[in-house]
Structure formats: structure tokens, C-alpha cells
Amino acid sequence: MPSVLHFCQWVYVTRLATGIRESPYWFPIIEGIHTLGITAVVGTIAVLDLRLLGVIMKREPVSSIARQVLPWAWAGFSVMFVTGLLLSIAEAATNYFNWAFRIKLILLVLVGLNPLIFHLTVYRQVNSWDLASITPGRARAAAVCSLVLWASIIVAGRLIAYVNM
Amino acid sequence: MSLLKFCHWIGRTHLGIFMRDSTYAFAIVEICHLLALAVFGGAILLVNLRFLGVAFKLQPISLVARELLPLTGGGVVAMFISGFLLFMGGSMRYYHNPAFRLKMILFVVALVFHFFLQVRASRQSSELSLNSNLLKLGSVVSLLLWFSIGLAGRAIGYV
């Protein structure tokens, strides 16, 4: 895809990208905040996933956990997204060829589709299983997908730096 | 045995030499450390936000502290084990690394401080005794401590 490559090369030489890449401080600082942002997204979503799997907070209604956890997950997501974008453009030209980066982008799309499907299907009838300690199979499947996908995103994300070395 | 001697010795054990010389061991253990961080950090965040009264408002403080204890406690154990393996692979380097020293001091303080708060809260049956400004102040201190540990951890690789 030459047009995508050209775009990456154009982004790579912008002042913002060059500034982050060449500064001795910006990249590690943004990277540190990115890591903590991931922690906020994944750790809070994991609490909901573990409730769906009946591991923790078994007696609390699923909808109550979801309502209270998701705003914090979104807050973490915005931190992760903004810092992730900055890190991506700083290394755009090398990231284009980085297989770990490509895998991570695919995984991010999948991890977005998972809750979309969950909310449009099984979660619509949450009233009927809200208090169940063992939730419907499709809800448990969504929880397992979420945990596995997020874990893979963390692995792929760390590998980006190892592959770029 | 002094700390310096301990670092010398631990780096020369079979496991220490393996962690240093293996091509993939460090990367794999580091990724495990990050996976544990994700679960641990999110749970720590939610527990402290509950203490502050901004998250999980519909659930009692003691219930949140109790139900999330396996995640914060288990997470910290997993991070300690994986972190210790990483340390073994370069113990002398880390001994002289100022960011590592700062992280370890902050870690001991945060460990004692946070788990004192969380374990105490998880055992409390009456909510009234928990709803204090002291607990809110404690949760802010705990969050700041863990946040600094995260940044100090990132700095280890750069100083």
C-alpha cells in the first residue's frame, strides 16, 4: 500500500513527530503515561470481565458493575489513545514495516468489535440474568475474548519496541 | 549480608545467569510483568476511587475492598515475582541505578500503606466508620505512590 506508506513518511517528518522522536525526554514520558493508560483501561475492564465469569463480585448486579466501571475504562482509553497516537506518529515510517504494530492494529479493531457485539446482543436482555452468578454462555464468551484480546494487545505493544530495535 | 553482596550473589546464581544470557527470557518475563501490571493497576485504581467516593458508589466500601483484594494482592505477588526475575538478570546494574532504588523505596512504602488501608477496609462491617476524610486522603496518597512507581519503573530503562 504505497499511499499509506507515503502518508506514514509524511507524518514521520512533521515537526510534532520529529520533536517527540528526537527529544531525550518526550518519548519515554509519553510511553510511561501510555502504559498507565493501558492499565486503567484493561484493569477496569478486567473487573467487569471477571464479574461476567463469576469470579469476583458474584452477588452484585452485572449492569451495576458495567455502569460504574465503563466510564473509568473510557477515561483510560482516551489517555491510551492520545498517547498511543503520539508514539505512533513519532515512529510512523518504521512502524509501517513493523509486524507487531500491524498485528496490534488488527487486535485493536477486534477488541472494539467485541463489546459492540456484546452490547447489541446478550447484554440487551441483561435484566433476565443481572443477578446470576453464572451468566449466559455468550456473556462469558465475550468476557474471555476481551481478556485474551487485551492481553494480546499488551504483548504486541511491547513487541513493537523489540522489533524496532 | 550487605545489599551489594546480595546483588553480587543473586546475579551469579543459575537463574540469574539464565535471565542475563537468554535471548528471550528477559522479554518474556517483562511482558508477564506488564500483564500483571494491567490487572493490578486497574484494581488499585478502582479501590482507591471507591475510597474517594467517585467509583462503585452503589457498592459498600468494604465489599469493594474485599472483592478486589485477590486482584490487588495477587497482582502485586505476580509483579514481585516477575520483577525479581528481571532484577536477577542485571542485579549489579540495578544496584547502581537511581531510578531502580527510588522505585524500590516507593514500592515498600506503597505496599505497606495501601494494603494497610485495603485490608482494614475489607474487614470493616459498618460503613460509617469507613466514610472518613482520612480514608480519602489515604487513597490520594496511595494513588500518587503507585503512579510514581510506574513512572520510576519506566525510568529504569532510560537512566
Coordinates of C-alpha atoms in Angstrom, one line a residue:
Chain A
M1 CA 0.0 0.0 0.0
P2 CA 2.2 2.8 -1.2
S3 CA -0.2 5.6 -0.4
V4 CA -0.3 4.5 3.3
L5 CA 3.5 4.3 3.3
H6 CA 3.7 7.9 1.8
F7 CA 1.3 9.1 4.5
C8 CA 3.5 7.5 7.2
Q9 CA 6.6 9.0 5.8
W10 CA 4.9 12.4 5.6
V11 CA 3.7 12.1 9.2
Y12 CA 7.2 11.0 10.3
V13 CA 8.8 14.3 9.2
T14 CA 6.2 16.6 10.6
R15 CA 7.5 18.9 13.4
L16 CA 5.5 17.1 16.1
A17 CA 6.7 13.6 15.2
T18 CA 10.3 14.8 14.8
G19 CA 10.1 16.7 18.1
I20 CA 8.9 13.6 20.0
R21 CA 11.4 11.3 18.3
E22 CA 14.5 13.5 18.8
S23 CA 13.8 14.7 22.3
P24 CA 15.5 12.6 25.0
Y25 CA 12.5 13.1 27.4
W26 CA 9.3 13.2 25.4
F27 CA 9.2 9.6 24.1
P28 CA 9.8 7.9 27.4
I29 CA 7.4 10.2 29.3
I30 CA 4.6 9.7 26.8
E31 CA 5.4 6.0 26.8
G32 CA 5.1 5.8 30.6
I33 CA 1.7 7.6 30.6
H34 CA 0.6 5.3 27.7
T35 CA 1.4 2.3 29.9
L36 CA -0.5 3.7 32.8
G37 CA -3.4 4.5 30.5
I38 CA -3.5 0.8 29.3
T39 CA -3.5 -0.2 33.0
A40 CA -6.6 1.9 33.6
V41 CA -8.5 0.5 30.5
V42 CA -7.5 -3.1 30.8
G43 CA -7.6 -3.4 34.6
T44 CA -11.1 -1.8 34.9
I45 CA -12.5 -3.9 32.0
A46 CA -11.0 -7.0 33.6
V47 CA -13.1 -6.3 36.7
L48 CA -16.2 -6.4 34.5
D49 CA -15.0 -9.5 32.6
L50 CA -14.3 -11.3 35.9
R51 CA -17.8 -10.4 37.1
L52 CA -19.2 -11.9 33.9
L53 CA -17.2 -15.0 34.5
G54 CA -18.5 -15.2 38.1
V55 CA -15.0 -14.8 39.7
I56 CA -15.5 -11.6 41.7
M57 CA -18.4 -9.6 43.0
K58 CA -20.7 -12.5 42.3
R59 CA -23.6 -11.1 44.2
E60 CA -23.6 -7.6 42.6
P61 CA -25.8 -7.0 39.5
V62 CA -23.8 -7.1 36.3
S63 CA -25.4 -3.9 35.0
S64 CA -24.4 -2.0 38.1
I65 CA -20.8 -3.1 37.7
A66 CA -20.8 -2.3 34.0
R67 CA -22.3 1.2 34.5
Q68 CA -19.7 2.1 37.2
V69 CA -16.7 0.6 35.6
L70 CA -17.1 1.7 32.0
P71 CA -16.7 5.5 32.5
W72 CA -13.3 4.8 34.0
A73 CA -12.4 2.4 31.2
W74 CA -13.3 5.1 28.7
A75 CA -11.2 7.7 30.6
G76 CA -8.2 5.3 30.5
F77 CA -8.9 4.6 26.8
S78 CA -8.7 8.3 25.9
V79 CA -5.4 8.6 27.7
M80 CA -4.1 5.5 25.9
F81 CA -5.4 6.6 22.5
V82 CA -3.9 10.1 22.6
T83 CA -0.5 9.0 23.9
G84 CA -0.6 6.0 21.6
L85 CA -1.2 8.2 18.6
L86 CA 1.7 10.5 19.5
L87 CA 4.0 7.4 19.9
S88 CA 2.8 6.0 16.6
I89 CA 3.4 9.2 14.6
A90 CA 6.9 9.6 16.2
E91 CA 7.9 6.3 14.6
A92 CA 5.4 6.2 11.8
A93 CA 7.9 5.4 9.0
T94 CA 9.4 2.5 10.9
N95 CA 6.1 1.3 12.4
Y96 CA 4.7 0.9 8.8
F97 CA 7.1 -2.1 8.4
N98 CA 6.7 -3.4 11.9
W99 CA 4.8 -6.7 12.0
A100 CA 4.0 -6.3 15.8
F101 CA 2.5 -2.9 15.1
R102 CA 0.3 -4.3 12.3
I103 CA -0.9 -7.1 14.5
K104 CA -1.7 -4.6 17.3
L105 CA -3.9 -2.5 14.9
I106 CA -5.9 -5.6 13.9
L107 CA -6.3 -6.6 17.6
L108 CA -7.5 -3.1 18.5
V109 CA -10.2 -3.4 15.8
L110 CA -11.3 -6.8 17.2
V111 CA -11.3 -5.6 20.8
G112 CA -13.6 -2.8 19.7
L113 CA -16.0 -5.1 17.9
N114 CA -16.2 -7.4 20.9
P115 CA -18.1 -5.0 23.3
L116 CA -20.2 -3.8 20.3
I117 CA -21.5 -7.3 19.6
F118 CA -21.9 -7.9 23.4
H119 CA -24.0 -4.8 23.9
L120 CA -26.1 -5.3 20.8
T121 CA -26.9 -8.9 21.6
V122 CA -26.8 -10.7 25.0
Y123 CA -26.5 -7.5 27.1
R124 CA -29.9 -6.3 25.8
Q125 CA -31.6 -9.0 28.0
V126 CA -29.3 -8.2 31.0
N127 CA -32.4 -7.8 33.2
S128 CA -33.1 -11.5 33.0
W129 CA -29.6 -12.5 34.2
D130 CA -28.4 -9.4 36.0
L131 CA -28.1 -11.2 39.4
A132 CA -27.0 -14.6 38.1
S133 CA -23.5 -15.6 39.4
I134 CA -23.2 -17.8 36.3
T135 CA -24.0 -15.6 33.3
P136 CA -25.2 -16.8 29.9
G137 CA -22.6 -18.6 27.7
R138 CA -22.4 -15.7 25.2
A139 CA -21.6 -13.2 28.0
R140 CA -18.9 -15.5 29.4
A141 CA -17.5 -15.9 25.8
A142 CA -17.4 -12.1 25.4
A143 CA -15.5 -11.8 28.7
V144 CA -12.9 -14.4 27.7
C145 CA -12.5 -12.7 24.3
S146 CA -12.0 -9.4 26.0
L147 CA -9.3 -10.7 28.4
V148 CA -7.5 -12.6 25.7
L149 CA -7.6 -9.7 23.2
W150 CA -6.4 -7.1 25.7
A151 CA -3.6 -9.4 26.9
S152 CA -2.5 -9.9 23.2
I153 CA -2.6 -6.1 22.7
I154 CA -0.2 -5.6 25.6
V155 CA 2.1 -8.4 24.2
A156 CA 2.0 -6.9 20.7
G157 CA 2.5 -3.4 22.0
R158 CA 5.6 -4.4 23.9
L159 CA 7.0 -6.3 20.9
I160 CA 6.8 -3.2 18.7
A161 CA 9.8 -1.7 20.5
Y162 CA 11.7 -5.1 20.4
V163 CA 11.1 -5.4 16.7
N164 CA 12.1 -1.8 16.0
M165 CA 15.4 -2.2 17.8
Chain B
M1 CA 25.0 -9.9 54.2
S2 CA 25.1 -6.4 52.7
L3 CA 22.8 -5.4 49.8
L4 CA 25.8 -5.1 47.5
K5 CA 26.9 -8.7 48.4
F6 CA 23.4 -9.9 47.9
C7 CA 23.2 -8.4 44.4
H8 CA 26.6 -10.0 43.6
W9 CA 25.4 -13.4 44.7
I10 CA 21.9 -13.3 43.2
G11 CA 23.3 -12.4 39.8
R12 CA 25.7 -15.4 39.8
T13 CA 23.0 -18.0 40.6
H14 CA 21.9 -20.3 37.8
L15 CA 18.7 -18.4 37.4
G16 CA 20.4 -15.0 37.4
I17 CA 22.9 -16.1 34.7
F18 CA 20.0 -17.6 32.7
M19 CA 18.0 -14.4 32.9
R20 CA 21.0 -12.4 31.7
D21 CA 22.2 -14.7 28.9
S22 CA 19.0 -16.0 27.4
T23 CA 17.8 -14.2 24.3
Y24 CA 14.1 -14.3 25.1
A25 CA 13.8 -14.8 28.9
F26 CA 14.0 -11.1 29.7
A27 CA 11.5 -10.1 27.1
I28 CA 9.0 -12.8 28.1
V29 CA 9.3 -12.1 31.8
E30 CA 9.0 -8.3 31.1
I31 CA 5.7 -8.9 29.2
C32 CA 4.4 -11.0 32.1
H33 CA 5.3 -8.1 34.4
L34 CA 3.3 -5.7 32.2
L35 CA 0.3 -8.1 32.0
A36 CA 0.2 -8.3 35.8
L37 CA 0.5 -4.5 36.0
A38 CA -2.6 -4.1 33.8
V39 CA -4.8 -6.2 36.2
F40 CA -3.1 -4.9 39.3
G41 CA -3.2 -1.2 38.3
G42 CA -6.8 -1.2 37.3
A43 CA -7.9 -2.8 40.5
I44 CA -5.8 -0.4 42.6
L45 CA -7.3 2.5 40.7
L46 CA -10.9 1.2 41.3
V47 CA -10.3 0.5 45.1
N48 CA -8.9 4.0 45.7
L49 CA -11.6 5.7 43.6
R50 CA -14.1 3.9 45.8
F51 CA -12.3 5.1 48.9
L52 CA -12.6 8.6 47.4
G53 CA -16.3 8.1 46.8
V54 CA -16.2 8.5 43.0
A55 CA -16.4 4.9 41.7
F56 CA -18.6 2.0 42.6
K57 CA -20.8 4.3 44.6
L58 CA -23.6 1.7 44.7
Q59 CA -21.5 -0.9 46.4
P60 CA -20.3 -0.6 50.0
I61 CA -16.6 0.4 50.6
S62 CA -15.9 -2.8 52.5
L63 CA -17.3 -5.0 49.7
V64 CA -15.2 -3.3 47.0
A65 CA -12.1 -3.6 49.2
R66 CA -12.8 -7.3 49.9
E67 CA -13.8 -8.4 46.4
L68 CA -10.9 -6.6 44.7
L69 CA -8.3 -7.9 47.2
P70 CA -7.5 -11.0 45.2
L71 CA -6.7 -8.7 42.2
T72 CA -4.6 -6.2 44.0
G73 CA -2.9 -8.8 46.3
G74 CA -2.5 -11.4 43.6
G75 CA -1.3 -8.7 41.1
V76 CA 1.3 -7.5 43.5
V77 CA 2.6 -11.0 44.1
A78 CA 2.8 -11.7 40.3
M79 CA 4.6 -8.4 39.7
F80 CA 7.0 -9.0 42.6
I81 CA 8.0 -12.5 41.2
S82 CA 8.4 -11.3 37.6
G83 CA 10.1 -8.2 38.8
F84 CA 12.5 -10.1 40.9
L85 CA 13.4 -12.3 37.9
L86 CA 14.1 -9.2 35.8
F87 CA 16.3 -7.9 38.7
M88 CA 18.3 -11.2 38.8
G89 CA 19.2 -10.7 35.2
G90 CA 21.1 -7.5 35.9
S91 CA 21.4 -7.2 39.7
M92 CA 24.6 -5.2 39.7
R93 CA 23.3 -2.8 37.1
Y94 CA 20.1 -2.2 39.0
Y95 CA 22.0 -1.8 42.3
H96 CA 23.6 1.3 40.8
N97 CA 20.5 2.6 39.0
P98 CA 19.0 5.6 40.9
A99 CA 15.5 5.0 39.3
F100 CA 15.5 1.4 40.5
R101 CA 16.5 2.5 44.0
L102 CA 13.7 5.1 44.1
K103 CA 11.2 2.6 42.8
M104 CA 12.1 0.0 45.5
I105 CA 11.8 2.5 48.3
L106 CA 8.5 3.8 47.0
F107 CA 7.3 0.2 46.5
V108 CA 7.9 -0.8 50.1
V109 CA 6.1 2.4 51.3
A110 CA 3.2 1.9 48.9
L111 CA 2.9 -1.8 49.7
V112 CA 2.6 -1.3 53.5
F113 CA 0.5 1.9 53.2
H114 CA -2.0 0.7 50.6
F115 CA -2.6 -2.8 51.9
F116 CA -3.0 -1.5 55.4
L117 CA -5.8 0.7 54.1
Q118 CA -7.4 -2.0 51.9
V119 CA -7.2 -4.9 54.3
R120 CA -8.6 -2.8 57.2
A121 CA -11.4 -1.5 55.0
S122 CA -12.3 -5.1 53.8
R123 CA -12.7 -6.2 57.4
Q124 CA -15.0 -3.3 58.5
S125 CA -18.6 -4.3 58.8
S126 CA -20.0 -0.8 59.5
E127 CA -19.8 1.6 56.6
L128 CA -20.0 4.7 58.8
S129 CA -16.6 4.1 60.3
L130 CA -15.1 4.0 56.8
N131 CA -16.6 7.1 55.3
S132 CA -13.9 9.4 56.6
N133 CA -11.8 12.2 55.2
L134 CA -8.8 10.3 56.4
L135 CA -9.5 7.4 54.1
K136 CA -10.0 9.8 51.2
L137 CA -6.6 11.4 52.0
G138 CA -5.1 7.9 52.2
S139 CA -6.4 6.9 48.8
V140 CA -4.9 10.0 47.2
V141 CA -1.5 9.2 48.8
S142 CA -1.8 5.6 47.6
L143 CA -2.7 6.6 44.0
L144 CA 0.2 9.1 43.9
L145 CA 2.6 6.5 45.3
W146 CA 1.6 3.8 42.7
F147 CA 1.7 6.4 39.9
S148 CA 5.2 7.4 40.9
I149 CA 6.3 3.7 41.0
G150 CA 5.0 3.3 37.4
L151 CA 7.0 6.3 36.2
A152 CA 10.1 5.3 38.1
G153 CA 9.8 1.8 36.6
R154 CA 9.7 3.3 33.1
A155 CA 12.7 5.5 34.0
I156 CA 14.9 2.4 35.0
G157 CA 15.4 1.7 31.3
Y158 CA 16.5 5.2 30.5
V159 CA 18.9 6.3 33.2

